[in-house]
Coordinates of C-alpha atoms and ligand atoms in Angstrom, one line a residue:
M291 CA 110.2 64.2 106.0
S292 CA 112.2 65.4 103.1
V293 CA 112.2 63.2 100.0
V294 CA 115.0 64.5 97.9
E295 CA 117.5 62.9 95.6
I296 CA 120.8 62.0 97.1
D297 CA 123.0 60.5 94.5
N298 CA 126.4 61.2 93.0
N299 CA 125.1 64.2 91.2
T300 CA 123.5 65.8 94.3
P301 CA 125.9 67.0 97.0
L302 CA 124.7 66.2 100.4
A303 CA 125.0 69.9 101.2
E304 CA 122.3 70.6 98.7
C305 CA 120.0 67.8 99.5
G306 CA 118.9 69.3 102.7
F307 CA 117.7 66.1 104.1
S308 CA 117.3 66.6 107.8
G309 CA 118.6 63.2 108.6
C310 CA 121.7 63.3 106.3
A311 CA 123.9 63.3 109.4
Q312 CA 122.4 60.2 110.7
P313 CA 124.0 56.8 110.5
S314 CA 121.0 55.5 108.5
V315 CA 121.8 57.8 105.6
R316 CA 125.4 56.8 105.6
A317 CA 124.1 53.2 105.4
G318 CA 122.0 54.0 102.4
F319 CA 118.6 54.4 104.1
L320 CA 116.3 57.3 104.7
P321 CA 114.2 57.5 107.8
V322 CA 110.5 58.1 107.1
P323 CA 108.2 59.2 110.0
L324 CA 105.7 56.5 110.5
Q325 CA 102.7 57.9 112.2
H326 CA 101.0 60.1 109.6
M327 CA 102.6 58.9 106.4
P328 CA 99.9 57.5 104.1
L329 CA 100.2 53.8 103.7
S330 CA 99.6 54.2 100.0
V331 CA 102.9 56.2 99.9
L332 CA 104.9 53.8 102.1
N333 CA 103.7 50.8 100.1
T334 CA 105.2 52.1 96.8
V335 CA 108.6 51.0 98.0
P336 CA 110.2 48.3 100.2
V337 CA 110.1 49.3 103.8
Y338 CA 112.8 48.5 106.3
V339 CA 113.1 48.6 110.1
K340 CA 116.3 49.3 112.0
A341 CA 117.6 46.8 114.5
R342 CA 119.1 48.9 117.3
T343 CA 122.1 47.7 119.2
T344 CA 122.6 49.0 122.7
G345 CA 125.2 49.0 125.5
N346 CA 128.2 49.9 123.4
R347 CA 128.6 53.5 122.5
N348 CA 130.3 52.6 119.2
A349 CA 127.6 50.2 118.2
V350 CA 125.9 52.8 116.0
F351 CA 128.1 51.3 113.2
A352 CA 126.6 47.9 113.7
D353 CA 122.9 48.9 113.1
T354 CA 121.2 46.7 110.6
Y355 CA 118.2 47.3 108.4
S356 CA 115.8 44.5 107.9
L357 CA 113.2 44.3 105.2
Y358 CA 109.8 44.6 106.8
T359 CA 107.4 44.8 103.9
A360 CA 107.6 44.9 100.1
G361 CA 105.0 44.9 97.3
V362 CA 103.2 41.6 97.7
V363 CA 102.6 42.0 101.5
P364 CA 102.0 45.7 102.0
L365 CA 102.3 47.5 105.3
S366 CA 98.9 47.5 107.0
E367 CA 97.4 49.8 109.7
A368 CA 97.8 46.9 112.1
D369 CA 101.5 46.7 111.3
R370 CA 101.8 50.5 111.8
E371 CA 100.1 50.3 115.2
R372 CA 102.2 47.4 116.3
L373 CA 105.4 49.2 115.3
I374 CA 104.3 52.4 117.0
S375 CA 103.3 50.6 120.2
N376 CA 106.9 49.1 120.2
G377 CA 108.3 52.6 120.3
I378 CA 109.2 52.7 116.6
R379 CA 108.7 56.2 115.1
F380 CA 110.6 55.8 111.9
V381 CA 110.8 53.2 109.2
Y382 CA 113.4 53.3 106.5
V383 CA 113.5 53.2 102.7
R384 CA 116.5 52.8 100.4
I385 CA 117.9 56.0 99.0
A386 CA 117.6 54.5 95.6
D387 CA 113.8 54.5 96.1
Q388 CA 113.6 58.1 97.2
R389 CA 112.4 59.6 93.9
R390 CA 109.6 57.0 93.7
L391 CA 108.5 57.8 97.2
Q392 CA 108.7 61.6 96.6
R393 CA 106.4 61.3 93.6
A394 CA 103.9 59.2 95.5
L395 CA 104.0 61.6 98.4
E396 CA 103.5 64.6 96.2
S397 CA 100.4 63.1 94.6
C398 CA 98.6 62.6 97.9
L399 CA 100.1 65.6 99.8
A400 CA 97.0 67.7 99.4
S401 CA 94.8 65.0 101.1
V402 CA 97.3 64.8 104.0
A403 CA 97.3 68.6 104.3
G404 CA 93.4 68.6 104.5
D405 CA 93.1 65.5 106.7
P406 CA 91.7 66.6 110.1
E407 CA 93.4 63.6 111.7
V408 CA 96.8 64.9 110.9
P409 CA 98.0 67.7 113.2
V410 CA 98.6 70.9 111.3
S411 CA 102.1 71.2 112.6
E412 CA 103.0 67.8 111.1
A413 CA 101.1 68.4 107.9
S414 CA 103.0 71.8 107.5
A415 CA 106.4 70.2 108.1
L416 CA 105.5 67.4 105.6
V417 CA 104.3 69.9 103.0
Y418 CA 107.4 72.1 103.5
E419 CA 110.0 69.3 103.3
T420 CA 108.3 67.7 100.3
S421 CA 108.3 71.0 98.5
F422 CA 111.9 71.4 99.4
G423 CA 112.8 68.0 97.9
L424 CA 110.9 68.8 94.7
M425 CA 112.6 72.2 94.3
N426 CA 116.1 70.6 94.6
E427 CA 115.1 68.5 91.6
V428 CA 113.6 71.4 89.7
L429 CA 116.7 73.5 90.1
S430 CA 118.8 70.7 88.7
D431 CA 116.7 70.6 85.5
P432 CA 115.3 74.2 85.0
T433 CA 113.9 73.2 81.6
L434 CA 110.9 72.1 83.7
R435 CA 110.2 69.2 81.4
T436 CA 108.7 67.0 84.1
A437 CA 107.9 69.5 86.7
A438 CA 104.3 70.4 85.9
D439 CA 102.5 67.7 87.9
P440 CA 104.8 67.7 90.9
L441 CA 104.6 71.5 91.2
R442 CA 100.8 71.5 90.9
H443 CA 100.6 68.8 93.6
V444 CA 102.7 70.6 96.2
C445 CA 101.0 73.9 95.5
E446 CA 97.6 72.2 95.9
A447 CA 98.9 71.0 99.3
I448 CA 100.1 74.4 100.4
S449 CA 96.7 75.9 99.3
T450 CA 94.7 73.2 101.0
L451 CA 96.7 73.7 104.2
V452 CA 96.0 77.4 104.2
V453 CA 92.3 77.0 103.4
C454 CA 91.7 74.3 105.9
H455 CA 93.7 75.6 108.8
Q456 CA 93.4 79.1 110.1
N457 CA 96.9 79.0 111.7
A458 CA 98.6 77.3 108.8
F459 CA 101.0 80.3 108.3
S460 CA 102.4 80.0 111.8
H461 CA 103.2 76.3 111.3
L462 CA 104.6 76.9 107.8
F463 CA 106.7 79.7 109.2
A464 CA 107.9 77.5 112.0
A465 CA 108.8 74.7 109.6
A466 CA 110.9 77.1 107.4
R467 CA 114.7 76.7 107.0
H468 CA 117.0 79.7 107.1
D469 CA 120.0 78.5 105.1
F470 CA 121.2 80.1 101.9
F471 CA 120.2 77.4 99.4
T472 CA 118.1 78.6 96.6
A473 CA 115.5 75.8 97.1
T474 CA 115.0 77.0 100.7
H475 CA 114.4 80.5 99.6
L476 CA 111.9 79.4 96.9
V477 CA 109.9 77.2 99.3
N478 CA 109.9 79.9 102.0
V479 CA 108.5 82.5 99.6
A480 CA 105.9 80.0 98.3
T481 CA 104.7 78.9 101.7
W482 CA 104.4 82.5 102.9
I483 CA 102.9 84.1 99.7
V484 CA 99.9 81.7 99.7
P485 CA 98.7 82.6 103.2
L486 CA 99.5 86.2 102.4
A487 CA 97.2 86.1 99.3
Y488 CA 94.6 84.4 101.4
Q489 CA 94.9 87.1 104.0
L490 CA 94.4 89.7 101.3
G491 CA 91.1 88.1 100.2
C492 CA 92.1 85.6 97.6
K493 CA 89.9 82.5 98.4
D494 CA 89.9 80.8 95.0
E495 CA 92.0 77.6 95.3
A496 CA 93.0 77.6 91.6
E497 CA 94.4 81.1 92.0
L498 CA 96.1 80.1 95.2
I499 CA 97.8 77.2 93.4
Q500 CA 99.1 79.6 90.7
I501 CA 100.3 82.0 93.4
G502 CA 102.2 79.1 95.1
Q503 CA 103.8 78.2 91.8
A504 CA 104.8 81.8 91.3
G505 CA 106.5 81.8 94.7
L506 CA 108.3 78.5 94.0
L507 CA 109.6 79.7 90.6
H508 CA 110.2 83.4 91.1
D509 CA 114.0 83.1 91.3
L510 CA 114.3 80.3 88.7
G511 CA 116.5 82.7 86.6
K512 CA 119.2 82.4 89.2
V513 CA 120.2 78.9 87.9
R514 CA 121.8 80.8 85.0
V515 CA 123.8 83.2 87.2
S516 CA 127.2 82.0 88.5
S517 CA 126.9 80.9 92.2
E518 CA 130.3 82.6 92.9
I519 CA 128.5 85.9 92.2
I520 CA 125.3 85.1 94.0
N521 CA 127.3 84.0 97.2
K522 CA 130.2 86.4 96.9
E523 CA 131.3 87.9 100.2
G524 CA 131.4 91.7 100.4
E525 CA 130.3 94.2 97.8
L526 CA 129.5 93.3 94.3
T527 CA 131.1 95.1 91.4
D528 CA 128.8 96.9 88.9
E529 CA 129.4 94.2 86.4
E530 CA 128.5 91.5 89.0
R531 CA 125.4 93.4 90.1
G532 CA 124.3 93.7 86.5
E533 CA 124.8 89.9 86.1
I534 CA 122.6 89.2 89.1
R535 CA 120.0 91.6 87.9
R536 CA 119.4 89.5 84.8
H537 CA 117.7 86.8 86.7
P538 CA 114.2 88.1 86.5
E539 CA 114.3 88.2 82.7
I540 CA 116.1 84.9 82.5
G541 CA 113.4 83.3 84.7
H542 CA 110.6 84.9 82.7
E543 CA 112.1 83.5 79.5
L544 CA 112.4 80.0 81.0
L545 CA 108.9 80.1 82.3
A546 CA 107.3 81.6 79.2
T547 CA 108.5 78.6 77.2
A548 CA 106.9 76.1 79.5
D549 CA 103.5 75.5 78.0
W550 CA 101.8 74.4 81.3
C551 CA 103.0 77.5 83.1
S552 CA 100.5 80.4 83.5
E553 CA 101.3 84.0 82.5
L554 CA 101.0 85.0 86.2
V555 CA 103.9 82.7 87.2
A556 CA 106.2 84.2 84.4
T557 CA 105.1 87.7 85.3
V558 CA 106.0 87.4 88.9
A559 CA 109.4 86.0 88.0
L560 CA 109.9 89.1 85.9
Q561 CA 108.5 91.7 88.3
H562 CA 109.4 90.6 91.8
H563 CA 112.3 93.1 92.1
E564 CA 110.3 96.1 90.9
H565 CA 109.6 98.8 93.5
M566 CA 106.4 100.9 93.9
D567 CA 108.4 104.2 93.3
G568 CA 110.0 102.9 90.1
S569 CA 113.4 102.3 91.7
G570 CA 113.5 98.6 91.1
Y571 CA 114.5 96.4 88.1
P572 CA 114.5 95.3 85.4
H573 CA 111.9 97.7 83.9
Q574 CA 111.5 100.4 86.7
L575 CA 107.8 99.7 86.8
K576 CA 105.7 101.8 89.2
S577 CA 102.7 101.0 91.5
D578 CA 99.8 99.7 89.5
A579 CA 102.0 98.7 86.6
I580 CA 103.4 96.0 88.9
H581 CA 101.1 92.9 89.2
F582 CA 99.6 92.7 92.7
V583 CA 101.0 89.2 93.2
S584 CA 104.5 90.5 92.2
R585 CA 104.1 93.1 95.0
M586 CA 103.2 90.2 97.4
C587 CA 106.2 88.3 96.2
A588 CA 108.5 91.3 96.7
V589 CA 107.6 91.5 100.4
A590 CA 108.0 87.7 101.1
D591 CA 111.2 87.7 99.0
A592 CA 112.8 90.7 100.9
F593 CA 111.8 89.3 104.3
D594 CA 113.4 85.9 103.6
A595 CA 116.5 87.6 102.1
M596 CA 117.0 89.5 105.4
T597 CA 116.3 86.7 107.8
A598 CA 118.2 83.9 106.0
V599 CA 121.8 83.1 106.8
R600 CA 123.9 83.9 103.7
P601 CA 127.6 83.8 103.2
Y602 CA 127.8 87.5 102.4
K603 CA 126.2 88.6 105.7
D604 CA 127.6 88.6 109.2
R605 CA 124.3 87.5 110.6
A606 CA 120.7 87.1 109.7
L607 CA 118.2 89.7 110.9
S608 CA 115.5 88.7 113.4
A609 CA 111.9 88.8 112.3
A610 CA 111.4 92.0 114.2
E611 CA 114.4 93.7 112.7
A612 CA 113.4 92.7 109.2
M613 CA 109.8 93.9 109.8
A614 CA 111.2 97.3 110.9
I615 CA 113.2 97.6 107.7
L616 CA 110.3 96.6 105.5
Q617 CA 108.0 99.1 107.1
S618 CA 110.6 101.9 106.7
E619 CA 110.7 101.1 103.0
T620 CA 106.9 101.2 102.6
P621 CA 105.4 102.8 100.5
D622 CA 108.6 103.6 98.5
K623 CA 109.4 100.0 97.7
F624 CA 106.6 98.0 99.0
D625 CA 102.8 98.1 98.7
P626 CA 101.2 99.4 101.9
R627 CA 98.2 97.1 101.5
V628 CA 100.5 94.1 101.2
M629 CA 102.6 95.2 104.1
A630 CA 99.6 95.6 106.3
A631 CA 98.5 92.0 105.6
W632 CA 102.1 90.7 106.1
F633 CA 102.2 92.5 109.4
R634 CA 98.9 90.9 110.5
L635 CA 100.4 87.5 109.7
M636 CA 103.8 88.2 111.3
V637 CA 102.9 89.8 114.6
P638 CA 101.9 86.5 116.3
N639 CA 104.8 84.7 114.6
G640 CA 107.9 86.8 115.0
A641 CA 108.1 90.4 115.7
A642 CA 105.9 90.6 118.8
R643 CA 107.1 87.2 120.2
E644 CA 110.7 88.0 119.8
E645 CA 110.3 91.3 121.6
K646 CA 108.5 89.7 124.5
D647 CA 110.8 86.7 124.8
T648 CA 113.7 88.6 126.1
S649 CA 114.7 85.9 128.5
A650 CA 115.3 83.5 125.6
R651 CA 117.3 86.1 123.8
E652 CA 119.4 86.7 126.9
R653 CA 120.0 82.9 127.3
R654 CA 121.1 82.7 123.7
E655 CA 123.5 85.4 122.9
Y656 CA 123.2 85.0 119.1
P657 CA 120.2 83.7 117.1
R658 CA 120.8 80.3 115.7
F659 CA 119.7 79.1 112.2
R660 CA 119.4 75.8 110.6
F661 CA 122.5 75.1 108.6
R662 CA 122.8 71.6 107.2
C663 CA 125.9 70.5 105.2
P664 CA 128.6 67.9 105.4
A665 CA 131.7 69.0 107.2
V666 CA 135.2 67.7 108.0
V667 CA 136.2 68.1 111.6
R668 CA 139.7 68.1 112.9
I669 CA 140.6 67.8 116.5
L670 CA 143.4 70.2 117.5
S671 CA 146.4 69.3 119.5
S672 CA 146.4 70.2 123.2
D673 CA 148.3 73.5 122.5
A674 CA 145.4 74.4 120.2
Q675 CA 147.8 75.8 117.7
T676 CA 148.2 73.1 115.0
P677 CA 145.6 70.6 113.9
C678 CA 146.6 67.0 114.5
E679 CA 147.0 64.8 111.4
R680 CA 144.4 62.6 112.9
P681 CA 141.8 62.2 114.1
E682 CA 139.9 63.8 111.3
F683 CA 136.3 62.7 110.6
E684 CA 133.2 63.6 108.7
A685 CA 130.2 65.1 110.5
T686 CA 127.2 67.1 109.4
T687 CA 126.4 70.6 110.6
H688 CA 122.8 71.3 111.7
N689 CA 122.8 74.9 113.0
L690 CA 125.0 77.9 113.0
S691 CA 125.2 81.3 114.8
R692 CA 127.8 83.9 115.2
G693 CA 128.6 82.2 118.5
G694 CA 129.0 78.6 117.5
I695 CA 128.0 75.6 115.3
G696 CA 126.0 72.4 116.0
L697 CA 127.1 69.1 114.5
Y698 CA 125.9 65.5 114.2
H699 CA 128.4 62.8 114.4
A700 CA 128.3 59.0 114.9
C701 CA 130.6 59.1 118.0
P702 CA 130.8 61.4 121.0
L703 CA 133.5 64.1 121.5
P704 CA 134.8 65.0 124.9
L705 CA 133.7 68.4 126.4
G706 CA 136.4 71.0 126.2
C707 CA 138.0 69.4 123.1
R708 CA 139.2 72.1 120.6
V709 CA 138.1 71.5 117.0
R710 CA 138.2 73.0 113.5
V711 CA 135.1 72.6 111.4
Y712 CA 135.5 72.7 107.6
P713 CA 132.0 73.0 106.0
Q714 CA 131.9 71.1 102.7
V715 CA 129.6 73.4 100.7
R716 CA 130.4 75.2 97.5
A717 CA 129.0 78.5 98.8
W718 CA 131.2 78.5 101.9
T719 CA 134.1 80.7 101.3
R720 CA 135.8 80.9 104.7
E721 CA 138.2 78.0 105.2
Y722 CA 137.2 76.8 108.7
L723 CA 135.5 77.6 112.0
E724 CA 137.3 77.0 115.2
G725 CA 135.9 76.4 118.7
T726 CA 135.5 74.3 121.8
V727 CA 133.0 71.4 122.3
V728 CA 130.6 72.6 125.0
R729 CA 127.8 70.0 124.5
C730 CA 127.5 66.4 123.5
R731 CA 124.2 64.5 123.7
E732 CA 123.1 61.2 122.2
T733 CA 120.2 61.6 119.8
S734 CA 117.2 59.2 119.4
E735 CA 118.8 57.9 116.2
G736 CA 122.0 56.8 117.9
S737 CA 124.3 59.6 116.7
Y738 CA 125.6 62.6 118.8
D739 CA 124.5 66.2 118.8
I740 CA 127.7 68.2 119.4
G741 CA 127.8 71.9 120.2
V742 CA 130.9 73.9 119.4
E743 CA 131.4 77.4 120.8
F744 CA 133.6 79.6 118.6
T745 CA 136.8 81.1 119.8
P746 CA 136.7 84.9 120.4
E747 CA 138.8 85.3 117.2
C748 CA 136.3 83.2 115.2
K749 CA 133.3 85.1 116.7
A750 CA 135.1 88.4 115.7
L751 CA 135.6 87.1 112.2
T752 CA 132.0 86.3 111.7
R753 CA 131.0 89.9 112.5
R754 CA 130.6 91.5 109.2
R755 CA 127.8 93.5 107.6
A756 CA 124.1 92.6 108.0
G757 CA 120.9 93.8 106.5
A758 CA 118.9 93.8 103.3
D759 CA 120.4 92.8 100.0
D760 CA 118.6 92.7 96.7
R761 CA 120.4 89.6 95.4
Ligands
LIG1060 FE1 115.0 87.5 92.9

């Protein structure tokens, strides 16, 4: 579950809530997975259940949300079992209660992460999504006035997960998003750097918590750099590159003024773009002059930069391709000891598996990545030349590749229908994506998962440069 703020100040595109395409969110409710959510968290807010209507394909609009429990009569284990035995996997909370739920969940997240009754895959997804929700809040107020406790709580949870579960990295890696939101990048780096530190021999939980915080906050300085520059398509000018290269010092300054923040966290923000041979920035530090945790952060940071979908790249690299580049840049840029540990973590989780799974790669011509944002969709007229005035409707994208895009919508679309998709996200600079509906399946939430395959012209347009970038 992601518990992130969705209000007038937070565009849906940036909230990242996995269910934002679902009818429940449009109705003002967030789905919350029922099975492993602590009752102490659920009982901090009124809990609703959805009354499903069936038989009419358009009935998704008629769903109603009934109050199930609130305050005086809390949800009990017996209630939970009864709901689950009736096939109910989600309960619902009001979007207005989301922040309260997020705080409650953060404060007990470490106990969920260490609970042997909770499968590690589910605990990892919960830790990942809760961290993501928190980082969206932190980035909207980078003064960090109220962030100390929430950041400590989620980093305790990441650390607990890594200490209690030998394969935590695999599950955190599987839970990772690959979009271009800064919150995604920060959570990816944090959830990878902690297992990396553990792999390198750091077993002290207090240190692991600090290392997690360093990962979550390493790019904080980007909040002071214009998003047009960060997401610009094509080459940056020298002036723009200089502007982006200020982010380590800005981040260090912001973190050094937060009294709860350790020196390590501020140091990693300052040093994560330094290279072993002195070719990095901002201070051209060499080898041992770069803190060891900054060297770990540099590897996780570069790996995520290469494997994420970003508006200025034609495609994201596969894990195997990114590993090959990282290894070719070791020891010049990256610490060989850190790279060796990263390789040990990655081999069972990406590089090796991708190479073996050639049948999957053949089935899917282009790798797909999670890409969640609101979008306007226009159905084209039969000659496929001009968009009709209507119908035009709102949907939500959920994945993207060079070959096509996946959407959620409340109603089905006919197969073969030609559409233009207009992603509604600030960082998106191309006007629209055009293609044909090749898949339309009803989801468990009552909406439709629609696959659009791009036209050859659109596929050609999406083929631009790929590779590492030090933004
Ligand atoms: Fe950075």
